[in-house]
């Protein structure tokens, strides 16, 4: 292990001949790099999915067809004139009558054919007599429509929200004539419609039920957009193999050649109690930790990758490719298939990464102590300091399925290898850093140790007096970094990255280095991204970096040596923080990538900061500087504890200080004066053996370490206690502690609408006046056993719809505590009203308004809460709003059975899971997104802070390319009632449609394209 500033060994001979092993290694590295650099440009095979419909032309069957890209790349519709003379809808690609005129609509009435594309009338002509054939063809460029606005809105809550006033170059996106739709008859063009994109396809609907005549039947062929999915062509497979062989050969040759005289075998530090403490803490946190920010997102991506063969965004951006950051997703996908999907087992790789990172940091710490004279007497304190820094950083950030744990491990390993000073280790450091770089955009942190350790690496490769040999060595060492290209582009190509970037920028611009302050604004905000535990290590490390910068400058000026391992760790940490400015988003969870190098540097400064300062300042640190150091530590600790006990998308009901800064025993720890007092007390204790200034300086890192340790203990203690107590019931930690195989899916209960039993009527029940049976929006039919007992004031699109009031008869309430529900749709406020009136017999004894402040055709379930003396109930409705959207509809009351969500959905039911909560529902199967088709979900488990808010999340927004954006327009929606105790932000929906789910044929045909070509044909 290298311990000094200059680690160059005695010079070994370059070799016995002109071509030594190191030169052969350089040649192998050159070949490996050349092959790896060609991978993004190498040809790949892309499947061309084609949908053909109807399956039986003699009996067309309307079907759902939820297209992931919302629009096809090509469309070909054919039908004969006999079909065109049949009154009704010949073809609709969005539900007929949908208020969003985004599709293709072909209708016939009284012998006249009309073709509309995205609301524009393209053809309107009488159908000629006799046999003939109409044909509608279209081609699109596949480029996305620009809907993005400036990044970073003033709210700072979601920098990805599309705003008006786009700033991107519009020439890169779909233009006015990117798509061409032509209508012809018997080969004669009738009309051409040009638009940025082809019409949307969400359904294939026709009123035809049998052959219309002897000429051509209705047929539709659609080429879907699945351009983000590819696989290596045979030529690329050869390149991959060559790159792997050359890469491995370079590393093996460097390892065989060695460098310098033989060294003693490196001894791993003996296990200590602190090692057991660190591992036990990680293992405990594996079970009781809440989900990290995007566990649901990444876990769902990995689950879908096993079906689609590619790693796409899944939830939004039309499932754009994640190339080149896919290898961690693929590893997770494999792990899911091997061990299962429960939160605990999915987090095992993070546990392994944490343990490995800890072991690596122990080696780095040993190098740091060896380089600091007299430090061996501090072994026990050093290990404790490392455990405090490491656990305070790792636990709040890295116990999840996001790639940051992998990046942190790679960065730590790269740092250790750089410090070793060996030639083969330098190659291995490049290889490991390359793997981290390809894991995630924050993987740039893994490259930081290489940059910080460049003097060490230069000493390894330099051959004095022989520039050629030096160049060969540098080439061999640098070839290790080919792992970034191998892992990033073995299963993808440059075209997927370019298309993905274009799609992303069409929705929201990427953040750049200038927006990096936003990350720290999030960290210091009172939101989950700024929780107390997430602040603790990061703020302490930033203060330590400032301390180190001052001390290092003074030491340099006074020619005082700084231990090189500490210098390299400091450089790697500082560069790691700076490199995050290159990431296209500014979320705080990226700080998890620094949990390796940052933690060991922080521990090093807690240990060596005081003696290093004393050496740099000549044994007497200026009092002003000491006071500044103490004040900065007190401020960092107070700012950390100012963060709330809040975690992403987690309901913390029943936990101490939920959503507020922690206050153990009622003691508020977010006061700088409190920490300044603690430092002063520590200084008073230390004054027995040191001067007041020196005692104050020594007390400062000790108190900062105490704050970090307290943060970790509080984090582990509160969540362990909550998990053991089962609080809250439907939390990931409580269900993981209980060993529930379906996690939150077993705990979250809803009222089952399909087995609900209408209450027995006491008096006649038929409402009258403006309310009629079945008076609801026809595009959103009620579902469940109450579908036949629904009344409403919807009378079609007429603006003169009648208003009025009505009431049902009385219904007998259940004798036990069985829940009673009512479903309703439409506008339930703004003058309209729906009320449950409770009675004793037929005498009213109370009332309950049934409202949610929403105007929507979506059906909602209301749970009735009758007073104890009530034994009957009736429903009263008032429609006081004229106009198309002023209606409301409701059902008779029914007794419903509470069931777990995992029981409501059979095992193979496709479910739309919100990315915020998907991690907690391992027994629910996410709807597949494969070959450009999104499987229509039958159930949705979403998250929203407002009524029906889950249906407005990114996966449901058309402008964001949400994969489920078409679902509310093509299927009826019913929100279910959750049964307390339950997370109030969880929303459960069922979806239904009279259309077939997949009454079409889908085939794929491979085509080979250049890796850098974004052309779709």
PDB file of N, CA, C and O in Angstrom, residues 771-778 780-782 787-796 859 887-890:
ATOM      1  N   UNK A 771     -83.145  12.921 -12.935  1.00  0.00           N
ATOM      2  CA  UNK A 771     -82.289  11.748 -12.765  1.00  0.00           C
ATOM      3  C   UNK A 771     -82.982  10.525 -13.359  1.00  0.00           C
ATOM      4  O   UNK A 771     -84.128  10.209 -13.004  1.00  0.00           O
ATOM      5  N   UNK A 772     -82.265   9.846 -14.245  1.00  0.00           N
ATOM      6  CA  UNK A 772     -82.813   8.682 -14.929  1.00  0.00           C
ATOM      7  C   UNK A 772     -81.858   7.516 -14.757  1.00  0.00           C
ATOM      8  O   UNK A 772     -80.670   7.695 -14.468  1.00  0.00           O
ATOM      9  N   UNK A 773     -82.369   6.338 -14.926  1.00  0.00           N
ATOM     10  CA  UNK A 773     -81.519   5.145 -14.842  1.00  0.00           C
ATOM     11  C   UNK A 773     -80.463   5.192 -15.938  1.00  0.00           C
ATOM     12  O   UNK A 773     -80.763   5.471 -17.099  1.00  0.00           O
ATOM     13  N   UNK A 774     -79.232   4.927 -15.561  1.00  0.00           N
ATOM     14  CA  UNK A 774     -78.138   4.932 -16.535  1.00  0.00           C
ATOM     15  C   UNK A 774     -77.745   6.313 -17.000  1.00  0.00           C
ATOM     16  O   UNK A 774     -77.071   6.432 -18.039  1.00  0.00           O
ATOM     17  N   UNK A 775     -78.097   7.351 -16.270  1.00  0.00           N
ATOM     18  CA  UNK A 775     -77.795   8.722 -16.690  1.00  0.00           C
ATOM     19  C   UNK A 775     -76.382   9.146 -16.351  1.00  0.00           C
ATOM     20  O   UNK A 775     -76.171  10.047 -15.542  1.00  0.00           O
ATOM     21  N   UNK A 776     -75.408   8.505 -16.981  1.00  0.00           N
ATOM     22  CA  UNK A 776     -74.006   8.823 -16.745  1.00  0.00           C
ATOM     23  C   UNK A 776     -73.293   9.014 -18.083  1.00  0.00           C
ATOM     24  O   UNK A 776     -73.856   8.730 -19.156  1.00  0.00           O
ATOM     25  N   UNK A 777     -72.082   9.492 -18.047  1.00  0.00           N
ATOM     26  CA  UNK A 777     -71.292   9.684 -19.260  1.00  0.00           C
ATOM     27  C   UNK A 777     -71.073   8.323 -19.915  1.00  0.00           C
ATOM     28  O   UNK A 777     -70.562   7.393 -19.284  1.00  0.00           O
ATOM     29  N   UNK A 778     -71.457   8.157 -21.188  1.00  0.00           N
ATOM     30  CA  UNK A 778     -71.391   6.817 -21.801  1.00  0.00           C
ATOM     31  C   UNK A 778     -69.981   6.269 -21.936  1.00  0.00           C
ATOM     32  O   UNK A 778     -69.796   5.051 -22.037  1.00  0.00           O
ATOM     33  N   UNK A 780     -67.752   6.248 -19.683  1.00  0.00           N
ATOM     34  CA  UNK A 780     -67.246   5.793 -18.384  1.00  0.00           C
ATOM     35  C   UNK A 780     -68.384   5.099 -17.648  1.00  0.00           C
ATOM     36  O   UNK A 780     -69.110   5.711 -16.860  1.00  0.00           O
ATOM     37  N   UNK A 781     -68.544   3.837 -17.933  1.00  0.00           N
ATOM     38  CA  UNK A 781     -69.643   3.070 -17.347  1.00  0.00           C
ATOM     39  C   UNK A 781     -69.289   2.630 -15.934  1.00  0.00           C
ATOM     40  O   UNK A 781     -68.126   2.398 -15.618  1.00  0.00           O
ATOM     41  N   UNK A 782     -70.277   2.497 -15.057  1.00  0.00           N
ATOM     42  CA  UNK A 782     -70.005   1.993 -13.704  1.00  0.00           C
ATOM     43  C   UNK A 782     -69.598   0.525 -13.758  1.00  0.00           C
ATOM     44  O   UNK A 782     -69.944  -0.201 -14.692  1.00  0.00           O
ATOM     45  N   UNK A 787     -73.526  -1.730 -10.927  1.00  0.00           N
ATOM     46  CA  UNK A 787     -73.641  -1.113 -12.243  1.00  0.00           C
ATOM     47  C   UNK A 787     -75.087  -1.041 -12.719  1.00  0.00           C
ATOM     48  O   UNK A 787     -75.443  -0.134 -13.490  1.00  0.00           O
ATOM     49  N   UNK A 788     -75.947  -1.949 -12.273  1.00  0.00           N
ATOM     50  CA  UNK A 788     -77.338  -1.935 -12.710  1.00  0.00           C
ATOM     51  C   UNK A 788     -78.247  -1.082 -11.866  1.00  0.00           C
ATOM     52  O   UNK A 788     -79.445  -0.973 -12.170  1.00  0.00           O
ATOM     53  N   UNK A 789     -77.734  -0.495 -10.797  1.00  0.00           N
ATOM     54  CA  UNK A 789     -78.556   0.353  -9.929  1.00  0.00           C
ATOM     55  C   UNK A 789     -77.928   1.736  -9.828  1.00  0.00           C
ATOM     56  O   UNK A 789     -77.489   2.185  -8.772  1.00  0.00           O
ATOM     57  N   UNK A 790     -77.886   2.405 -10.968  1.00  0.00           N
ATOM     58  CA  UNK A 790     -77.258   3.718 -11.072  1.00  0.00           C
ATOM     59  C   UNK A 790     -78.240   4.691 -11.688  1.00  0.00           C
ATOM     60  O   UNK A 790     -78.934   4.368 -12.670  1.00  0.00           O
ATOM     61  N   UNK A 791     -78.315   5.906 -11.123  1.00  0.00           N
ATOM     62  CA  UNK A 791     -79.158   6.970 -11.661  1.00  0.00           C
ATOM     63  C   UNK A 791     -78.290   8.221 -11.841  1.00  0.00           C
ATOM     64  O   UNK A 791     -77.344   8.453 -11.081  1.00  0.00           O
ATOM     65  N   UNK A 792     -78.626   9.020 -12.839  1.00  0.00           N
ATOM     66  CA  UNK A 792     -77.850  10.227 -13.073  1.00  0.00           C
ATOM     67  C   UNK A 792     -78.605  11.242 -13.889  1.00  0.00           C
ATOM     68  O   UNK A 792     -79.684  10.968 -14.445  1.00  0.00           O
ATOM     69  N   UNK A 793     -78.011  12.437 -13.965  1.00  0.00           N
ATOM     70  CA  UNK A 793     -78.641  13.541 -14.686  1.00  0.00           C
ATOM     71  C   UNK A 793     -77.951  13.841 -16.007  1.00  0.00           C
ATOM     72  O   UNK A 793     -78.119  14.931 -16.547  1.00  0.00           O
ATOM     73  N   UNK A 794     -77.156  12.900 -16.501  1.00  0.00           N
ATOM     74  CA  UNK A 794     -76.503  13.093 -17.801  1.00  0.00           C
ATOM     75  C   UNK A 794     -77.487  12.741 -18.904  1.00  0.00           C
ATOM     76  O   UNK A 794     -77.983  11.621 -18.992  1.00  0.00           O
ATOM     77  N   UNK A 795     -77.752  13.728 -19.782  1.00  0.00           N
ATOM     78  CA  UNK A 795     -78.692  13.521 -20.877  1.00  0.00           C
ATOM     79  C   UNK A 795     -78.035  13.780 -22.229  1.00  0.00           C
ATOM     80  O   UNK A 795     -78.670  14.256 -23.161  1.00  0.00           O
ATOM     81  N   UNK A 796     -76.743  13.504 -22.328  1.00  0.00           N
ATOM     82  CA  UNK A 796     -76.034  13.745 -23.576  1.00  0.00           C
ATOM     83  C   UNK A 796     -75.342  15.092 -23.561  1.00  0.00           C
ATOM     84  O   UNK A 796     -75.320  15.802 -22.553  1.00  0.00           O
ATOM     85  N   UNK A 859     -65.686   7.279 -11.825  1.00  0.00           N
ATOM     86  CA  UNK A 859     -66.515   6.864 -10.693  1.00  0.00           C
ATOM     87  C   UNK A 859     -65.660   6.786  -9.436  1.00  0.00           C
ATOM     88  O   UNK A 859     -64.535   6.295  -9.462  1.00  0.00           O
ATOM     89  N   UNK A 887     -73.567  17.477 -14.779  1.00  0.00           N
ATOM     90  CA  UNK A 887     -74.322  16.317 -14.322  1.00  0.00           C
ATOM     91  C   UNK A 887     -73.641  15.633 -13.134  1.00  0.00           C
ATOM     92  O   UNK A 887     -72.475  15.862 -12.840  1.00  0.00           O
ATOM     93  N   UNK A 888     -74.391  14.743 -12.489  1.00  0.00           N
ATOM     94  CA  UNK A 888     -73.834  13.818 -11.514  1.00  0.00           C
ATOM     95  C   UNK A 888     -74.633  12.528 -11.565  1.00  0.00           C
ATOM     96  O   UNK A 888     -75.791  12.516 -12.015  1.00  0.00           O
ATOM     97  N   UNK A 889     -74.002  11.462 -11.148  1.00  0.00           N
ATOM     98  CA  UNK A 889     -74.656  10.150 -11.130  1.00  0.00           C
ATOM     99  C   UNK A 889     -74.231   9.421  -9.865  1.00  0.00           C
ATOM    100  O   UNK A 889     -73.159   9.682  -9.317  1.00  0.00           O
ATOM    101  N   UNK A 890     -75.088   8.498  -9.408  1.00  0.00           N
ATOM    102  CA  UNK A 890     -74.790   7.793  -8.171  1.00  0.00           C
ATOM    103  C   UNK A 890     -75.480   6.440  -8.188  1.00  0.00           C
ATOM    104  O   UNK A 890     -76.352   6.165  -9.015  1.00  0.00           O
TER     105      UNK A 890
END
